[in-house]
XYZ file of C-alpha atoms in Angstrom:
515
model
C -22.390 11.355 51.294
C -22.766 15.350 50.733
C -24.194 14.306 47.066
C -27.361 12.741 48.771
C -27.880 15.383 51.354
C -27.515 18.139 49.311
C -29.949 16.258 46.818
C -32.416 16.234 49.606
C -32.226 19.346 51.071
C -32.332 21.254 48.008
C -35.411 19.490 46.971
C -37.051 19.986 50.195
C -36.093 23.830 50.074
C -37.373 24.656 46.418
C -40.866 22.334 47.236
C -41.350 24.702 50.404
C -40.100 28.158 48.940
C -41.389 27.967 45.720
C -38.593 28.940 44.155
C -38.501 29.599 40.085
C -38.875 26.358 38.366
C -35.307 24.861 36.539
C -35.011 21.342 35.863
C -31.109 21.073 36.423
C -30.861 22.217 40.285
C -30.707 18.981 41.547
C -27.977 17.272 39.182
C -26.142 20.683 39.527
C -26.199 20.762 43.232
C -24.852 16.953 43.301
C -21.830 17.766 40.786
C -21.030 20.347 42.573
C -21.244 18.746 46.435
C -19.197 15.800 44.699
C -16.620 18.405 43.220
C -15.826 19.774 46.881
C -15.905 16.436 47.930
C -13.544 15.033 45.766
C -11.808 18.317 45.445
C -11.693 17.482 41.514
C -12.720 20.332 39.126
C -15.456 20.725 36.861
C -16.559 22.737 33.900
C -20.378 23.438 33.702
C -22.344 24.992 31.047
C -25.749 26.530 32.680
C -27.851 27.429 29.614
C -29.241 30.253 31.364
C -27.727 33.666 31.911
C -25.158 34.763 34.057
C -25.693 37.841 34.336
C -27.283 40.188 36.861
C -30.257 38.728 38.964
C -31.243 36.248 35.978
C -29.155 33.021 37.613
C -32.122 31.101 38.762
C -28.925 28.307 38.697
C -27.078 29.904 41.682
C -28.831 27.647 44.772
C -27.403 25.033 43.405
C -23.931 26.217 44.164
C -25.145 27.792 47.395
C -26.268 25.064 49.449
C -23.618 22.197 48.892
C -21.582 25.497 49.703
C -23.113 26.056 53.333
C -23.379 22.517 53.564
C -19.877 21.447 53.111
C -17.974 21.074 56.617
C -15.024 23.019 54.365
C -14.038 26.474 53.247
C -15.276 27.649 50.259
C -14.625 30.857 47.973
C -17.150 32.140 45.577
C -15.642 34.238 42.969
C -18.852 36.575 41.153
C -19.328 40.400 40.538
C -20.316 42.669 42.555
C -23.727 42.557 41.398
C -24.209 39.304 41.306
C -22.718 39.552 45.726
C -25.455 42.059 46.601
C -28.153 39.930 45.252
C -26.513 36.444 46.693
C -25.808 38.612 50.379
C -29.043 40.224 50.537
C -31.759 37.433 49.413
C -30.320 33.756 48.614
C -28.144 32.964 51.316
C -30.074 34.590 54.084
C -32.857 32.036 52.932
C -30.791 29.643 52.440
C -29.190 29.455 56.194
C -32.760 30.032 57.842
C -33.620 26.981 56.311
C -30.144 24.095 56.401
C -29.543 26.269 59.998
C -26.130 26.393 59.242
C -23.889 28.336 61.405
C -21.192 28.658 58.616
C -19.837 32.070 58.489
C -20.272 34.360 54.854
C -17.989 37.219 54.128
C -17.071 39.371 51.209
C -13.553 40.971 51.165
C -10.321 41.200 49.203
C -8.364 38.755 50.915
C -8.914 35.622 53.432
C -9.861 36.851 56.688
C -7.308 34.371 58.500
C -6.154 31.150 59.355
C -8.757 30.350 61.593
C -11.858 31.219 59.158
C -13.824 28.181 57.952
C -16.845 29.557 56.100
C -17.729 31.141 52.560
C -15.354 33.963 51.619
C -16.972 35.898 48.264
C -14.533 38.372 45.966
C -15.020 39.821 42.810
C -13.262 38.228 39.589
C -10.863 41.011 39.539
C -9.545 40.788 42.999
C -9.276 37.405 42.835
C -6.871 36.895 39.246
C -4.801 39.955 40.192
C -3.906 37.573 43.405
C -3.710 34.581 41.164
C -1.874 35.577 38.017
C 0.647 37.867 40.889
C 1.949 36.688 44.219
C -1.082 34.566 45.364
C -0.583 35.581 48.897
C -4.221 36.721 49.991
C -5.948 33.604 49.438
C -4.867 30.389 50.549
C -3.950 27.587 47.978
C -6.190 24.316 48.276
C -9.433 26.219 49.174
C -12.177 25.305 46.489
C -13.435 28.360 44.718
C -16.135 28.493 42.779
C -16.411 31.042 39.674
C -19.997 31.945 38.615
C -20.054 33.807 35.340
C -16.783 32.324 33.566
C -18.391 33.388 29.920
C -16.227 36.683 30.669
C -13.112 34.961 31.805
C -10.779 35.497 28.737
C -11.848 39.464 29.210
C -11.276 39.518 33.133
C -7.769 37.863 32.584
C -6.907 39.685 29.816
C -7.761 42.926 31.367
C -5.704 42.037 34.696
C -2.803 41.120 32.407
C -2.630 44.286 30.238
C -1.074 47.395 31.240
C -1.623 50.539 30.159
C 0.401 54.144 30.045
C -1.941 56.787 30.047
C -0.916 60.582 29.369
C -0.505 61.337 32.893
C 2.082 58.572 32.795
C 4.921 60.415 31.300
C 5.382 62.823 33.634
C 6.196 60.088 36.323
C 8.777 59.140 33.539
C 10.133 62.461 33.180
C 10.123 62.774 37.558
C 12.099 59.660 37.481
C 14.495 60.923 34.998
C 14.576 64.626 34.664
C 17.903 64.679 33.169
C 16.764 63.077 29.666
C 13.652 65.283 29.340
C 14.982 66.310 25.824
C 14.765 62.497 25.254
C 11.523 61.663 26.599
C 10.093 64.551 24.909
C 11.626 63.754 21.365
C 10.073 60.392 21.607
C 6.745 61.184 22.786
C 6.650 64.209 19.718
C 7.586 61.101 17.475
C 5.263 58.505 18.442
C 2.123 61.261 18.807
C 3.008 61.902 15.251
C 3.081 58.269 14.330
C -0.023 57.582 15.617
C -1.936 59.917 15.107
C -0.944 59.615 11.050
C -2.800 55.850 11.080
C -6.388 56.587 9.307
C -9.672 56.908 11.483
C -11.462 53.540 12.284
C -14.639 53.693 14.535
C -12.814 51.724 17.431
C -10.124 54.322 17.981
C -7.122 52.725 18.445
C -4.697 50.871 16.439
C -1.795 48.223 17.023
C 1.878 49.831 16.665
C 3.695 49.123 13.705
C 7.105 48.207 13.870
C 8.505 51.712 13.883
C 6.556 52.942 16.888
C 7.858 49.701 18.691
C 11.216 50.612 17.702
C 10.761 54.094 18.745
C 9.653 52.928 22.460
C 12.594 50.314 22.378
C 15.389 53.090 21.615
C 13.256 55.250 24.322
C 13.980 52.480 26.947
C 17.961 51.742 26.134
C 18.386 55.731 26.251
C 17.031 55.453 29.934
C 18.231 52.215 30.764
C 21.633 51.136 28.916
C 22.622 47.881 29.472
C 26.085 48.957 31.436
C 23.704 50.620 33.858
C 21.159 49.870 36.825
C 18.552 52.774 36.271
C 16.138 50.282 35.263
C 15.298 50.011 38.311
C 14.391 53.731 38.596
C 11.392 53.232 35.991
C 8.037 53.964 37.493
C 6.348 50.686 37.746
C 3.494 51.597 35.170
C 6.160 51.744 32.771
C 8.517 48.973 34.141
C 5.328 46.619 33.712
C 4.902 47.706 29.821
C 8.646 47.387 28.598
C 8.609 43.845 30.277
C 5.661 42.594 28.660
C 6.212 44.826 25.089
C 9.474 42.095 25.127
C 7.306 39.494 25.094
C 6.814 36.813 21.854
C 2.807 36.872 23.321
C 2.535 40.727 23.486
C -0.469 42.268 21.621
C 0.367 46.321 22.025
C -1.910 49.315 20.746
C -2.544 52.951 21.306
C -5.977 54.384 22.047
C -6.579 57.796 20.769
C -8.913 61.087 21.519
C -8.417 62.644 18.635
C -10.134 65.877 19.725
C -7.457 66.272 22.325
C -4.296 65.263 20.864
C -3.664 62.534 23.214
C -2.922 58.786 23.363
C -2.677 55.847 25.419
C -0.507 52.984 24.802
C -1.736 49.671 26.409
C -0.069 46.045 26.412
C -1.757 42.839 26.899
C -1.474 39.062 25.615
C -2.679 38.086 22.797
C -3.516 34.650 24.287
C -4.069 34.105 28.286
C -4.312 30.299 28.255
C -0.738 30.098 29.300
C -1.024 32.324 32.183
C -4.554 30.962 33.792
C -3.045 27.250 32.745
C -0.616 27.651 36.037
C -3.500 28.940 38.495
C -5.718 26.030 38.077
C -3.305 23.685 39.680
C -3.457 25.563 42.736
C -7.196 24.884 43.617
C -9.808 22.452 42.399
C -12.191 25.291 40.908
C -16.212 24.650 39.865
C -16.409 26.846 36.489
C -19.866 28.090 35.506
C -21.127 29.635 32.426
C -24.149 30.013 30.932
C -22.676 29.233 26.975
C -18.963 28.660 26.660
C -18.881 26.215 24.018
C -20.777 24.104 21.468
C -19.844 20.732 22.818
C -20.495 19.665 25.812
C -16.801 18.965 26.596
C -15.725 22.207 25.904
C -12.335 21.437 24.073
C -11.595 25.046 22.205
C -13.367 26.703 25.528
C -10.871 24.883 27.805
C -7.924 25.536 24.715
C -8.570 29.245 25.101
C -8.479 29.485 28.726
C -5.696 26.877 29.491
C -8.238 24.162 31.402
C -6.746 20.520 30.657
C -8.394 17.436 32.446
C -11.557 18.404 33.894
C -14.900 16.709 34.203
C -17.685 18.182 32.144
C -21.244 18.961 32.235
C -23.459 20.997 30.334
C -27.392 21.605 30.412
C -29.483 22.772 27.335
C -32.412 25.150 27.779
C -36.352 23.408 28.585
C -37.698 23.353 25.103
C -40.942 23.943 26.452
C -40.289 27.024 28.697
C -37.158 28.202 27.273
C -38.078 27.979 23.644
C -37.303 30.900 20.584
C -40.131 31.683 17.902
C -37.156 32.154 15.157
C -37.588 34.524 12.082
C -34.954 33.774 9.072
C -36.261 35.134 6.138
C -34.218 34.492 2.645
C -33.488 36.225 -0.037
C -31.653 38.967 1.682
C -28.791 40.568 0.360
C -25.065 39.764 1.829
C -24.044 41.752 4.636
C -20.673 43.042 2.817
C -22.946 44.155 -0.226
C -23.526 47.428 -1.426
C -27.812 46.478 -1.003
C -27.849 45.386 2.536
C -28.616 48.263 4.071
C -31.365 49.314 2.072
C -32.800 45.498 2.690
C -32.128 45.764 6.078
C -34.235 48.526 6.764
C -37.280 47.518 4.752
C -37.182 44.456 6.606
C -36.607 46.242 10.120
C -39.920 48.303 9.014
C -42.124 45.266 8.179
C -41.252 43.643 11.633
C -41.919 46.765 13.746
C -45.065 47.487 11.669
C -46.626 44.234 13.129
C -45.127 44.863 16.820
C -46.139 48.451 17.245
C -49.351 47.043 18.598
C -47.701 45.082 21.195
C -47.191 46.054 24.368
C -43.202 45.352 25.252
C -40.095 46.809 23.994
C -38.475 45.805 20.713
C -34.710 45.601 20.267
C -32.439 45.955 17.285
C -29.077 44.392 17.775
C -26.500 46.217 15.201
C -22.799 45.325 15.794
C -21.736 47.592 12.945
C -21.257 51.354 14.614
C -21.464 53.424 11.566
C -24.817 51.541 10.572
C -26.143 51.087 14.038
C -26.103 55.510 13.703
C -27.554 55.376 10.707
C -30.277 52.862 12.080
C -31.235 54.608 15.052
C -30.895 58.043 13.161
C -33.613 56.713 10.289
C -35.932 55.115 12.894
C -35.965 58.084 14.967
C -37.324 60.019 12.330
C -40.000 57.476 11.611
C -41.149 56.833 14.685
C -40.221 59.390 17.168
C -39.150 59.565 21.065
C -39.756 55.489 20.657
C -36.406 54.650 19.857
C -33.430 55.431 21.656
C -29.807 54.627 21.145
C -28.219 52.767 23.216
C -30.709 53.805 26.628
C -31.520 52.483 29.563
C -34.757 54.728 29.849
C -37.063 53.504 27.360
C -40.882 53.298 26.998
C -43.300 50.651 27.702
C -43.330 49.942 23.518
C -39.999 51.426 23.045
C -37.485 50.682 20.612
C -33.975 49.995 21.406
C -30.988 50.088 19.203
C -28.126 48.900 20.387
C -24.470 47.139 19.929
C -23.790 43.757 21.132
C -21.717 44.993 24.379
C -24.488 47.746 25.307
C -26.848 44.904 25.358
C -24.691 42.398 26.961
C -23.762 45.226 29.798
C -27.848 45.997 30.435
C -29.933 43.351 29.447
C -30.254 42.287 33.287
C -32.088 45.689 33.633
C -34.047 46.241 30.904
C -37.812 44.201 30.594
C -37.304 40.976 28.297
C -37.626 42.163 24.616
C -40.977 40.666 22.826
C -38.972 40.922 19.610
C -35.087 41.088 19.438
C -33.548 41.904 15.564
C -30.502 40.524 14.878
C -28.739 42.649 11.784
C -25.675 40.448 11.302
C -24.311 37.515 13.321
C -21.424 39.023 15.774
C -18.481 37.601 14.331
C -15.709 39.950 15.668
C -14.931 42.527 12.796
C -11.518 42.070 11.690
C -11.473 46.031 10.885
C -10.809 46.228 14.862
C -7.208 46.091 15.255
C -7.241 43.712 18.468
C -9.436 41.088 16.665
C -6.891 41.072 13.782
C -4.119 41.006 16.279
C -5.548 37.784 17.347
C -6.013 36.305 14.422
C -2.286 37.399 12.961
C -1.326 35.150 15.980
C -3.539 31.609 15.073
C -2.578 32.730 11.671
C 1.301 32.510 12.857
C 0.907 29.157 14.165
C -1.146 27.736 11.322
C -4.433 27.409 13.072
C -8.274 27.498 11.656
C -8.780 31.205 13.121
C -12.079 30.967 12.413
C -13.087 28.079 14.063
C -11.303 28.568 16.600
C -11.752 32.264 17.805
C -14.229 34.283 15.669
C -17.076 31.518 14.814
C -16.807 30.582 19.001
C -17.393 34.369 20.085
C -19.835 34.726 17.675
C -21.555 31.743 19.043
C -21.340 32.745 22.821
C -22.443 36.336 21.946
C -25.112 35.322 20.163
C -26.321 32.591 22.557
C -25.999 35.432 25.328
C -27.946 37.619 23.748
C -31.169 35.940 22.896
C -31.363 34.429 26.741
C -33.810 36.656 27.798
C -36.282 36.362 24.667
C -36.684 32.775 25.876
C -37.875 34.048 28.912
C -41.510 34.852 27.273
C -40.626 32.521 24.388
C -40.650 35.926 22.087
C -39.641 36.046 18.360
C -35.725 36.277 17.186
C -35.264 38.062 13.518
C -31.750 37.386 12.238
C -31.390 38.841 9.301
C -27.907 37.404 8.333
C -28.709 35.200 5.270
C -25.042 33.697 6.007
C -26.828 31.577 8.090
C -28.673 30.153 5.362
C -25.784 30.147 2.897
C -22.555 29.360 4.882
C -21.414 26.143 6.086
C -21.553 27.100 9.494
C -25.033 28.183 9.361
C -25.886 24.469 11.093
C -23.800 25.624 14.204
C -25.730 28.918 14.622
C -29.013 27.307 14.493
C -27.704 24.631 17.131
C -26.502 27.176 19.366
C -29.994 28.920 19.385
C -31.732 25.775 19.800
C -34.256 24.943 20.957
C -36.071 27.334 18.378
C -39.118 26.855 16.442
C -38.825 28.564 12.550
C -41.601 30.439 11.107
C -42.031 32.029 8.165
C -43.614 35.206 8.990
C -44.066 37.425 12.126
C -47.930 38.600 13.047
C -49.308 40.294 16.348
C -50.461 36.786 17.245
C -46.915 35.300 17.676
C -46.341 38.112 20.586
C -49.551 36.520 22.546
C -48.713 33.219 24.156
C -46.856 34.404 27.267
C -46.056 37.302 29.568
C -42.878 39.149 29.521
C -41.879 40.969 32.661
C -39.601 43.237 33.898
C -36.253 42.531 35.672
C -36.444 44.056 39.148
């Protein structure tokens, strides 16, 4: 069976190459040669990240890949390409000798191709959520990455009308420019008359949907067929603003004047539940859920019967030196900022001596400013705010997304702060347009959207830490006081508490830089 020869060959190749040590490749590379075998799906939770260079995981998709007589597509960004192109599968097809041809494109290449076709996640759910003509159904596709899946089919499902738009709607009907105008006046007015929040955009209220509802039966009356003479930007937006799952909201630039007004679902379960039928797909993620079975992982991104695997980090390579201090004010007091910083002083007091960079992880924006502005002053050119360029002891303070978006370039932190847990802040209007909607059909929001990002942010975050086995501060005494507390330690796990942070917890291991 492939399961055995994959088993073997893999083992043979990381013996004589010498590859980076991880204890799963071999069970990974048999579920997945027995998923293309089988052509039966499966779910698997990596442990490591996804991002960038970091998957040491990826040969053990690769070779049951080249080694299966069949097609296969791989479905990863365009980073993630360059490196598998340029290093693993050259080595990889020295040494199995396959023939098996490797391509990257936007569509198959034809009937006759049997070989490894790669596309990025974008290409490949605008095909699958549209006409599903440029890749053939049946094909088994394997996703790398699918932590971001909710985001890359929520982004190919929204549509957006930027300024520009409305002069394609006035071009299309220049006979009601006195209309179009009068509406656009009405909703800039509207908008712009919500009160400043630091995310810049807000959901419409009822009276700027009404106001883009009246704008559409002016154009397009019922006893009439101009409908079709919408652009299809804006043909798009009316049909989904109809829609009971619609989550709409205007961006602003408030030092221009202008707006953007952008659709999308608020759930996409339903709409990736009716590609998975179409081709038995191997899911990979580094941490998509707490259990092991994924149930509010496969909830939120419409998976029903699927096998199930997940991998936890080596405790003894892979483990966090946590710091949880007590005693710290509540995040939503009046006193945790002043707390915050004291404590942010002790810890870089003791790893100013240590050669690495330091990160501080601030998910509020206003106090991640007032952070960076108050360190700066203390300590110099060290910190930056949100950098890529930093020193050899350099500071970094940072939001969760920054990180998330550059952590595959920057060295692994020695020390990574933690202000607050990243629960999504129900101040931005698209979290509490989510939660509205589990709150409409009588569901535990919490547990089931803001506790599970937190978790998977979190869990994302600290990956590279446990590549030197550094020390994690998380200052969020809700993790001491709140019920869920027990989850957030489990999903940082395996973790060893201390009590205090010295220069000698910083000396047991090397931390290098990503090249």
């Amino acid at each position: 069976m492939i399961e055995v020869e994959v088993h073997q060959r893999l083992r043979a190749f990381l013996r004589d190459q010498g590859e980076p040590y991880w204890p799963h490749h071999l069970t990974m590379g048999r579920f997945v040669a027995r998923a293309l075998r089988l052509e039966r799906s499966v779910l698997l939770q990596t442990g490591v990240p996804c991002f960038g260079y970091h998957g040491r995981y990826r040969l053990s998709y690769l070779l049951p890949a080249l080694v299966w007589p069949g097609s296969v597509v791989v479905v990863a960004s365009e980073v993630v390409q360059q490196r598998l192109l340029m290093v693993e599968l050259p080595q990889l097809q020295e040494w199995v000798q396959s023939p098996k041809p490797i391509r990257a494109g936007d569509r198959w290449p034809g009937t006759d191709f049997q070989g490894i076709l790669m596309t990025t996640p974008e290409v490949w759910l605008a095909d699958r959520l549209t006409t599903g003509e440029r890749f053939p159904r049946r094909i088994p596709t394997i996703l790398d990455g699918v932590d971001d899946l909710e985001q890359w089919a929520f982004n190919q499902l929204t549509t957006c009308l930027l300024p520009g738009d409305w002069n394609d709607l006035v071009l299309a009907f220049p006979t009601c420019l006195d209309v179009i105008r009068d509406a656009r006046v009405q909703l800039t007015k509207a908008i712009f008359h919500h009160p400043a929040n630091p995310y810049e955009c807000y959901l419409l209220d009822e009276t700027e949907k009404d106001l883009l509802h009246g704008l559409y039966s002016q154009l397009c009356p019922p006893d009439r067929k101009s409908s079709s003479l919408l652009p299809p930007n804006w043909n798009r937006f009316y049909q989904q603003l109809q829609s009971e799952n619609a989550l709409p909201w205007a961006t602003i630039v408030r030092s221009q004047g202008q707006f953007s007004l952008c659709c999308g679902p608020v759930e996409v379960a339903s709409a990736l539940a009716q590609i998975w039928p179409q081709q038995p797909v191997v899911l990979i993620g580094s941490a998509l859920d707490a259990e092991s079975d994924a149930p509010i992982y496969r909830q939120r991104v419409g998976l029903e019967d699927i096998t199930c695997l997940k991998f936890v980090p080596d405790r003894q390579t892979e483990q966090i030196q946590l710091y949880l201090p007590d005693g710290l004010p509540m995040p939503n007091t009046s006193l945790f900022q002043s707390a915050l910083m004291r404590e942010i002083r002790i810890l870089l007091s003791v790893s100013i001596a240590v050669q690495g960079i330091t990160v501080l992880l601030v998910g509020d924006m206003p106090l991640k400013a007032q952070v960076g502005s108050q360190l700066a002053a203390e300590f110099g050119s060290r910190v930056q705010v949100e950098k890529t360029c930093l020193d050899d002891n350099g500071i970094l303070v940072t939001g969760w997304e920054f990180w998330r978006q550059h952590q595959a370039v920057l060295p692994s932190p020695r020390l990574l702060i933690i202000a607050t847990l990243p629960i999504p802040s129900l101040e931005n209007p698209l979290v509490a347009g989510r939660v509205a909607y589990f709150k409409r059909l009588r569901q535990d929001w919490f547990r089931l959207y803001l506790l599970p990002a937190a978790l998977s942010e979190l869990q994302r975050a600290v990956a590279p830490v446990r590549d030197c086995q550094g020390v994690v501060a998380l200052l969020d005494n809700r993790v001491i006081h709140r019920s869920y507390g027990a989850q957030v330690l489990t999903a940082l796990s395996p973790l060893a508490r201390i009590n205090y942070v010295d220069a000698s917890l910083f000396s047991q291991s090397d931390c290098s830089v990503v090249d």
